[in-house]
PDB file of C-alpha atoms and ligand atoms in Angstrom:
ATOM      1  CA  MET A   1      29.605  24.461  32.726  1.00 97.00           C
ATOM      2  CA  ARG A   2      33.341  24.378  32.515  1.00 98.00           C
ATOM      3  CA  PHE A   3      35.062  22.029  29.990  1.00 98.00           C
ATOM      4  CA  PHE A   4      38.221  20.124  30.949  1.00 98.00           C
ATOM      5  CA  ILE A   5      40.206  17.843  28.472  1.00 98.00           C
ATOM      6  CA  ASP A   6      40.726  14.389  29.766  1.00 98.00           C
ATOM      7  CA  THR A   7      44.188  13.552  28.202  1.00 98.00           C
ATOM      8  CA  ALA A   8      47.970  13.724  28.750  1.00 98.00           C
ATOM      9  CA  ASN A   9      48.536  14.502  25.090  1.00 98.00           C
ATOM     10  CA  LEU A  10      50.108  17.830  24.620  1.00 98.00           C
ATOM     11  CA  ASP A  11      49.075  18.045  21.011  1.00 98.00           C
ATOM     12  CA  GLU A  12      45.425  17.329  21.926  1.00 98.00           C
ATOM     13  CA  ILE A  13      45.619  20.096  24.790  1.00 98.00           C
ATOM     14  CA  ARG A  14      47.120  22.669  22.476  1.00 97.00           C
ATOM     15  CA  GLN A  15      44.493  22.042  19.845  1.00 97.00           C
ATOM     16  CA  ALA A  16      41.648  22.237  22.287  1.00 96.00           C
ATOM     17  CA  LYS A  17      43.442  25.470  23.706  1.00 96.00           C
ATOM     18  CA  LYS A  18      43.348  26.874  20.195  1.00 96.00           C
ATOM     19  CA  TYR A  19      39.572  26.192  19.898  1.00 94.00           C
ATOM     20  CA  GLY A  20      39.264  27.967  23.232  1.00 94.00           C
ATOM     21  CA  LEU A  21      37.303  25.122  24.627  1.00 90.00           C
ATOM     22  CA  ILE A  22      39.326  24.073  27.574  1.00 93.00           C
ATOM     23  CA  ASP A  23      39.260  25.444  31.148  1.00 97.00           C
ATOM     24  CA  GLY A  24      41.468  22.607  32.711  1.00 98.00           C
ATOM     25  CA  VAL A  25      42.870  19.250  32.150  1.00 98.00           C
ATOM     26  CA  THR A  26      42.473  15.949  33.716  1.00 98.00           C
ATOM     27  CA  THR A  27      44.995  13.109  33.554  1.00 98.00           C
ATOM     28  CA  ASN A  28      45.346   9.662  35.166  1.00 98.00           C
ATOM     29  CA  PRO A  29      48.072   6.919  35.126  1.00 98.00           C
ATOM     30  CA  SER A  30      46.669   5.146  32.152  1.00 98.00           C
ATOM     31  CA  LEU A  31      46.659   8.404  30.056  1.00 98.00           C
ATOM     32  CA  PHE A  32      50.387   9.143  31.076  1.00 98.00           C
ATOM     33  CA  ALA A  33      51.329   5.511  30.093  1.00 98.00           C
ATOM     34  CA  LYS A  34      49.953   6.051  26.667  1.00 98.00           C
ATOM     35  CA  GLU A  35      52.203   8.967  25.955  1.00 98.00           C
ATOM     36  CA  GLN A  36      55.411   6.832  26.339  1.00 97.00           C
ATOM     37  CA  ARG A  37      57.558   9.666  27.544  1.00 96.00           C
ATOM     38  CA  ASP A  38      59.071  10.831  30.822  1.00 98.00           C
ATOM     39  CA  TRP A  39      56.125  11.747  33.067  1.00 98.00           C
ATOM     40  CA  LYS A  40      57.603  14.242  34.963  1.00 98.00           C
ATOM     41  CA  GLU A  41      58.627  16.236  31.913  1.00 98.00           C
ATOM     42  CA  LEU A  42      55.211  15.858  30.652  1.00 98.00           C
ATOM     43  CA  ALA A  43      53.335  16.758  33.746  1.00 98.00           C
ATOM     44  CA  ALA A  44      55.540  20.123  33.960  1.00 98.00           C
ATOM     45  CA  ALA A  45      54.664  20.904  30.341  1.00 98.00           C
ATOM     46  CA  ILE A  46      50.973  20.402  30.795  1.00 98.00           C
ATOM     47  CA  CYS A  47      50.927  22.432  33.908  1.00 98.00           C
ATOM     48  CA  LYS A  48      52.737  25.234  31.990  1.00 98.00           C
ATOM     49  CA  GLU A  49      50.380  24.980  28.897  1.00 97.00           C
ATOM     50  CA  VAL A  50      47.243  25.403  30.766  1.00 96.00           C
ATOM     51  CA  ASP A  51      45.863  28.266  32.659  1.00 93.00           C
ATOM     52  CA  GLY A  52      43.301  26.239  34.522  1.00 98.00           C
ATOM     53  CA  PRO A  53      43.340  23.278  36.973  1.00 98.00           C
ATOM     54  CA  VAL A  54      45.452  20.306  36.026  1.00 98.00           C
ATOM     55  CA  SER A  55      44.652  17.060  37.866  1.00 98.00           C
ATOM     56  CA  LEU A  56      47.524  14.725  38.415  1.00 98.00           C
ATOM     57  CA  GLU A  57      46.930  11.477  40.197  1.00 98.00           C
ATOM     58  CA  VAL A  58      48.759   9.687  43.070  1.00 98.00           C
ATOM     59  CA  VAL A  59      49.547   5.956  42.783  1.00 98.00           C
ATOM     60  CA  GLY A  60      50.061   5.410  46.615  1.00 97.00           C
ATOM     61  CA  VAL A  61      47.325   3.668  48.440  1.00 96.00           C
ATOM     62  CA  THR A  62      47.911   4.887  52.003  1.00 98.00           C
ATOM     63  CA  ALA A  63      47.057   8.289  53.225  1.00 98.00           C
ATOM     64  CA  ASP A  64      50.766   8.917  54.115  1.00 98.00           C
ATOM     65  CA  GLU A  65      51.913   7.786  50.750  1.00 98.00           C
ATOM     66  CA  MET A  66      49.291   9.972  49.000  1.00 98.00           C
ATOM     67  CA  VAL A  67      50.051  13.063  50.998  1.00 98.00           C
ATOM     68  CA  ALA A  68      53.798  12.727  50.384  1.00 98.00           C
ATOM     69  CA  GLU A  69      53.202  12.218  46.663  1.00 98.00           C
ATOM     70  CA  ALA A  70      50.957  15.247  46.653  1.00 98.00           C
ATOM     71  CA  ARG A  71      53.579  17.397  48.077  1.00 98.00           C
ATOM     72  CA  GLU A  72      55.762  16.535  45.195  1.00 98.00           C
ATOM     73  CA  LEU A  73      53.014  16.790  42.688  1.00 98.00           C
ATOM     74  CA  VAL A  74      52.225  20.381  43.524  1.00 98.00           C
ATOM     75  CA  LYS A  75      55.644  21.340  42.730  1.00 98.00           C
ATOM     76  CA  PHE A  76      54.780  21.121  38.953  1.00 98.00           C
ATOM     77  CA  GLY A  77      52.582  24.160  39.182  1.00 96.00           C
ATOM     78  CA  SER A  78      50.374  26.270  41.154  1.00 97.00           C
ATOM     79  CA  ASN A  79      47.444  25.034  39.113  1.00 98.00           C
ATOM     80  CA  VAL A  80      47.857  21.325  40.094  1.00 98.00           C
ATOM     81  CA  VAL A  81      44.893  19.460  41.719  1.00 98.00           C
ATOM     82  CA  VAL A  82      45.875  16.154  43.435  1.00 98.00           C
ATOM     83  CA  LYS A  83      43.666  13.248  42.263  1.00 98.00           C
ATOM     84  CA  ILE A  84      43.035  10.939  44.999  1.00 98.00           C
ATOM     85  CA  PRO A  85      41.407   7.479  44.573  1.00 98.00           C
ATOM     86  CA  MET A  86      38.083   6.918  46.486  1.00 98.00           C
ATOM     87  CA  LEU A  87      39.433   4.793  49.454  1.00 98.00           C
ATOM     88  CA  MET A  88      39.021   5.410  52.967  1.00 98.00           C
ATOM     89  CA  GLU A  89      42.716   6.153  53.086  1.00 98.00           C
ATOM     90  CA  GLY A  90      42.117   8.530  50.286  1.00 98.00           C
ATOM     91  CA  LEU A  91      39.666  10.272  52.448  1.00 98.00           C
ATOM     92  CA  VAL A  92      42.088  10.749  55.139  1.00 98.00           C
ATOM     93  CA  ALA A  93      44.527  12.097  52.729  1.00 98.00           C
ATOM     94  CA  VAL A  94      41.886  14.524  51.364  1.00 98.00           C
ATOM     95  CA  ARG A  95      41.249  15.843  54.844  1.00 98.00           C
ATOM     96  CA  GLN A  96      44.974  16.401  55.282  1.00 98.00           C
ATOM     97  CA  LEU A  97      45.458  18.048  51.864  1.00 98.00           C
ATOM     98  CA  THR A  98      42.379  20.298  52.298  1.00 98.00           C
ATOM     99  CA  GLU A  99      43.826  21.518  55.724  1.00 98.00           C
ATOM    100  CA  MET A 100      47.131  22.181  53.804  1.00 98.00           C
ATOM    101  CA  GLY A 101      45.211  24.277  51.177  1.00 98.00           C
ATOM    102  CA  ILE A 102      45.812  21.764  48.363  1.00 98.00           C
ATOM    103  CA  ASP A 103      42.980  21.162  45.890  1.00 98.00           C
ATOM    104  CA  THR A 104      41.914  17.648  45.570  1.00 98.00           C
ATOM    105  CA  ASN A 105      39.973  15.550  42.986  1.00 98.00           C
ATOM    106  CA  VAL A 106      38.511  12.375  44.329  1.00 98.00           C
ATOM    107  CA  THR A 107      38.372   9.922  41.459  1.00 98.00           C
ATOM    108  CA  LEU A 108      37.012   6.473  40.633  1.00 98.00           C
ATOM    109  CA  VAL A 109      33.417   7.424  42.049  1.00 98.00           C
ATOM    110  CA  PHE A 110      30.684   5.010  41.306  1.00 98.00           C
ATOM    111  CA  SER A 111      28.026   5.573  43.837  1.00 98.00           C
ATOM    112  CA  PRO A 112      26.279   8.645  45.442  1.00 98.00           C
ATOM    113  CA  LEU A 113      27.570   7.674  48.967  1.00 98.00           C
ATOM    114  CA  GLN A 114      31.256   7.725  47.689  1.00 98.00           C
ATOM    115  CA  ALA A 115      30.525  11.344  46.508  1.00 98.00           C
ATOM    116  CA  LEU A 116      28.905  12.251  49.735  1.00 98.00           C
ATOM    117  CA  LEU A 117      32.028  10.925  51.700  1.00 98.00           C
ATOM    118  CA  ALA A 118      34.347  12.927  49.444  1.00 98.00           C
ATOM    119  CA  ALA A 119      32.416  16.173  50.121  1.00 98.00           C
ATOM    120  CA  LYS A 120      32.409  15.534  53.766  1.00 98.00           C
ATOM    121  CA  ALA A 121      36.134  15.167  53.607  1.00 98.00           C
ATOM    122  CA  GLY A 122      36.490  18.587  51.890  1.00 98.00           C
ATOM    123  CA  ALA A 123      37.260  17.543  48.322  1.00 98.00           C
ATOM    124  CA  THR A 124      37.534  20.194  45.782  1.00 98.00           C
ATOM    125  CA  TYR A 125      36.105  18.045  42.953  1.00 98.00           C
ATOM    126  CA  VAL A 126      34.429  14.555  42.857  1.00 98.00           C
ATOM    127  CA  SER A 127      34.619  12.512  39.651  1.00 98.00           C
ATOM    128  CA  PRO A 128      31.682  10.218  38.747  1.00 98.00           C
ATOM    129  CA  PHE A 129      32.861   7.899  35.998  1.00 98.00           C
ATOM    130  CA  VAL A 130      29.635   7.816  33.877  1.00 98.00           C
ATOM    131  CA  GLY A 131      30.944   5.858  30.942  1.00 98.00           C
ATOM    132  CA  ARG A 132      32.185   3.020  33.145  1.00 98.00           C
ATOM    133  CA  VAL A 133      28.881   3.003  34.934  1.00 98.00           C
ATOM    134  CA  ASP A 134      27.063   2.666  31.618  1.00 97.00           C
ATOM    135  CA  ASP A 135      29.536  -0.159  30.448  1.00 97.00           C
ATOM    136  CA  ILE A 136      28.171  -2.354  33.340  1.00 98.00           C
ATOM    137  CA  GLY A 137      24.527  -1.872  32.382  1.00 97.00           C
ATOM    138  CA  SER A 138      23.718   0.961  34.853  1.00 97.00           C
ATOM    139  CA  ASP A 139      22.976   4.542  34.293  1.00 98.00           C
ATOM    140  CA  GLY A 140      25.925   6.762  34.764  1.00 98.00           C
ATOM    141  CA  MET A 141      23.969  10.041  34.422  1.00 98.00           C
ATOM    142  CA  GLU A 142      21.532   8.971  37.177  1.00 98.00           C
ATOM    143  CA  LEU A 143      24.574   8.812  39.352  1.00 98.00           C
ATOM    144  CA  VAL A 144      25.456  12.381  38.486  1.00 98.00           C
ATOM    145  CA  GLN A 145      21.765  13.586  39.161  1.00 98.00           C
ATOM    146  CA  GLN A 146      21.913  12.039  42.451  1.00 98.00           C
ATOM    147  CA  ILE A 147      25.204  13.707  43.427  1.00 98.00           C
ATOM    148  CA  VAL A 148      24.027  17.068  42.170  1.00 98.00           C
ATOM    149  CA  THR A 149      20.736  16.719  44.355  1.00 98.00           C
ATOM    150  CA  ILE A 150      22.752  15.526  47.436  1.00 98.00           C
ATOM    151  CA  PHE A 151      25.239  18.280  47.053  1.00 98.00           C
ATOM    152  CA  SER A 152      22.615  20.974  46.551  1.00 98.00           C
ATOM    153  CA  ASN A 153      20.565  19.580  49.474  1.00 98.00           C
ATOM    154  CA  TYR A 154      23.370  20.248  51.913  1.00 98.00           C
ATOM    155  CA  ASN A 155      25.064  22.959  50.207  1.00 98.00           C
ATOM    156  CA  TYR A 156      28.314  21.168  49.856  1.00 98.00           C
ATOM    157  CA  GLN A 157      31.055  23.226  47.892  1.00 97.00           C
ATOM    158  CA  THR A 158      32.589  20.247  46.248  1.00 98.00           C
ATOM    159  CA  GLN A 159      32.378  20.537  42.545  1.00 98.00           C
ATOM    160  CA  VAL A 160      30.785  17.702  40.371  1.00 98.00           C
ATOM    161  CA  LEU A 161      33.342  16.764  37.623  1.00 98.00           C
ATOM    162  CA  VAL A 162      31.621  14.559  35.066  1.00 98.00           C
ATOM    163  CA  ALA A 163      34.311  11.906  34.016  1.00 98.00           C
ATOM    164  CA  SER A 164      34.565   8.848  31.762  1.00 98.00           C
ATOM    165  CA  ILE A 165      32.614  10.661  29.081  1.00 98.00           C
ATOM    166  CA  ARG A 166      32.022   8.921  25.922  1.00 97.00           C
ATOM    167  CA  SER A 167      29.550  10.912  23.893  1.00 97.00           C
ATOM    168  CA  PRO A 168      28.295  14.536  23.481  1.00 97.00           C
ATOM    169  CA  MET A 169      25.052  13.446  25.021  1.00 97.00           C
ATOM    170  CA  HIS A 170      26.799  12.860  28.241  1.00 98.00           C
ATOM    171  CA  ILE A 171      27.764  16.505  28.283  1.00 98.00           C
ATOM    172  CA  VAL A 172      24.218  17.596  27.414  1.00 98.00           C
ATOM    173  CA  ASP A 173      22.763  15.789  30.289  1.00 98.00           C
ATOM    174  CA  ALA A 174      25.615  16.966  32.481  1.00 98.00           C
ATOM    175  CA  ALA A 175      24.769  20.534  31.670  1.00 98.00           C
ATOM    176  CA  LEU A 176      20.956  19.980  32.139  1.00 98.00           C
ATOM    177  CA  MET A 177      21.690  18.538  35.670  1.00 98.00           C
ATOM    178  CA  GLY A 178      23.810  21.404  36.630  1.00 98.00           C
ATOM    179  CA  ALA A 179      27.108  19.601  36.937  1.00 98.00           C
ATOM    180  CA  ASP A 180      30.082  22.025  37.401  1.00 98.00           C
ATOM    181  CA  VAL A 181      32.568  20.546  34.936  1.00 98.00           C
ATOM    182  CA  SER A 182      32.774  17.907  32.225  1.00 98.00           C
ATOM    183  CA  THR A 183      35.961  16.339  31.477  1.00 98.00           C
ATOM    184  CA  ILE A 184      36.035  15.348  27.726  1.00 98.00           C
ATOM    185  CA  PRO A 185      38.375  13.115  25.684  1.00 98.00           C
ATOM    186  CA  TYR A 186      39.682  14.825  22.635  1.00 97.00           C
ATOM    187  CA  LYS A 187      37.691  12.473  20.271  1.00 97.00           C
ATOM    188  CA  VAL A 188      34.527  13.552  21.860  1.00 98.00           C
ATOM    189  CA  LEU A 189      35.467  17.178  21.947  1.00 96.00           C
ATOM    190  CA  GLU A 190      35.857  17.145  18.174  1.00 95.00           C
ATOM    191  CA  LYS A 191      32.171  15.973  17.791  1.00 96.00           C
ATOM    192  CA  LEU A 192      30.663  18.704  19.855  1.00 96.00           C
ATOM    193  CA  ALA A 193      30.051  21.352  17.006  1.00 94.00           C
ATOM    194  CA  GLN A 194      29.173  18.730  14.515  1.00 95.00           C
ATOM    195  CA  HIS A 195      25.431  18.527  13.139  1.00 96.00           C
ATOM    196  CA  PRO A 196      24.382  16.757   9.775  1.00 96.00           C
ATOM    197  CA  LEU A 197      21.986  19.767   9.105  1.00 98.00           C
ATOM    198  CA  THR A 198      24.822  22.340   9.655  1.00 98.00           C
ATOM    199  CA  ASP A 199      26.871  20.390   6.982  1.00 97.00           C
ATOM    200  CA  LYS A 200      23.741  20.116   4.518  1.00 98.00           C
ATOM    201  CA  GLY A 201      22.959  23.756   5.194  1.00 98.00           C
ATOM    202  CA  LEU A 202      26.361  25.177   4.461  1.00 98.00           C
ATOM    203  CA  GLU A 203      26.779  23.057   1.492  1.00 97.00           C
ATOM    204  CA  ALA A 204      23.437  24.488  -0.041  1.00 98.00           C
ATOM    205  CA  PHE A 205      24.504  28.062   0.867  1.00 97.00           C
ATOM    206  CA  LEU A 206      27.959  27.597  -0.888  1.00 97.00           C
ATOM    207  CA  ALA A 207      26.332  26.075  -4.039  1.00 96.00           C
ATOM    208  CA  ASP A 208      23.737  28.888  -4.282  1.00 96.00           C
ATOM    209  CA  TRP A 209      26.348  31.614  -3.726  1.00 95.00           C
ATOM    210  CA  LYS A 210      28.101  30.317  -6.851  1.00 94.00           C
ATOM    211  CA  LYS A 211      24.869  30.965  -8.790  1.00 94.00           C
ATOM    212  CA  THR A 212      24.468  34.471  -7.405  1.00 94.00           C
ATOM    213  CA  LYS A 213      24.775  37.328  -9.749  1.00 87.00           C
ATOM    214  CA  GLY A 214      28.074  39.232  -9.063  1.00 86.00           C
ATOM    215  CA  ALA A 215      29.482  36.711  -6.585  1.00 84.00           C
ATOM    216  CA  GLY A 216      33.145  36.004  -6.849  1.00 68.00           C
ATOM    217  CA  GLU A 217      33.886  39.064  -9.093  1.00 62.00           C
TER     218      GLU A 217
HETATM  219  C1  E4P B   1      38.775  11.209  34.812  1.00 85.38           C
HETATM  220  O1  E4P B   1      39.507  11.874  35.408  1.00 85.38           O
HETATM  221  C2  E4P B   1      39.536   9.982  34.179  1.00 85.38           C
HETATM  222  O2  E4P B   1      40.673  10.396  33.761  1.00 85.38           O
HETATM  223  C3  E4P B   1      38.769   9.539  32.952  1.00 85.38           C
HETATM  224  O3  E4P B   1      37.527  10.251  32.626  1.00 85.38           O
HETATM  225  C4  E4P B   1      38.541   8.005  32.864  1.00 85.38           C
HETATM  226  O4  E4P B   1      37.861   7.740  31.603  1.00 85.38           O
HETATM  227  P1  E4P B   1      37.732   6.332  30.952  1.00 85.38           P
HETATM  228  O5  E4P B   1      36.601   5.508  31.527  1.00 85.38           O
HETATM  229  O6  E4P B   1      37.362   6.657  29.539  1.00 85.38           O
HETATM  230  O7  E4P B   1      39.121   5.705  31.219  1.00 85.38           O
END
């Protein structure tokens, strides 16, 4: 499973890159707003920093607006994936962009039917928002399982990109279900290698080493 980082923060992207843990980046308008800097400069810098796909989202709501924005967004780099909201107009835009050879990521997906529509439109990625589904008392990972099953039943090539991840367990479940990508916020990425038994075990090894004959000479 590929790991993307879900951020528009360059320091977080650089740190994750140093860990060798990112295969791409996803952004959205809210993540850009948090950075408080010129979005065009930032988008260009992110595309340059990352070897893999970088999702940049349109803000238009008609197909014509989305396609026009997409034409501009792809100028930031050859790795741009245009993020399109899950609307009927969005599906029209996805079909056109697919025909133009532009990769798309259909975002704000909350039902298996929405994912099926995105796949039928030819989307490169579909992004089910698992955390936001959990937030309203439903099961986000069940949604991912349904999408993975449907895509596999019909051999759709659209990749399942698990988004709105809140905890490491979301990633474990996504991997068990065979999702293609997890896009991970930096604060969750930092937790992936942590385990209390690792800390306890290392502490004991280092303490014992100090008692070992000849150690430290
Ligand atoms: C995905 O591409 C979105 O940017 C993101 O995962 C949304 O996550 P949130 O629900 O934590 O805002």
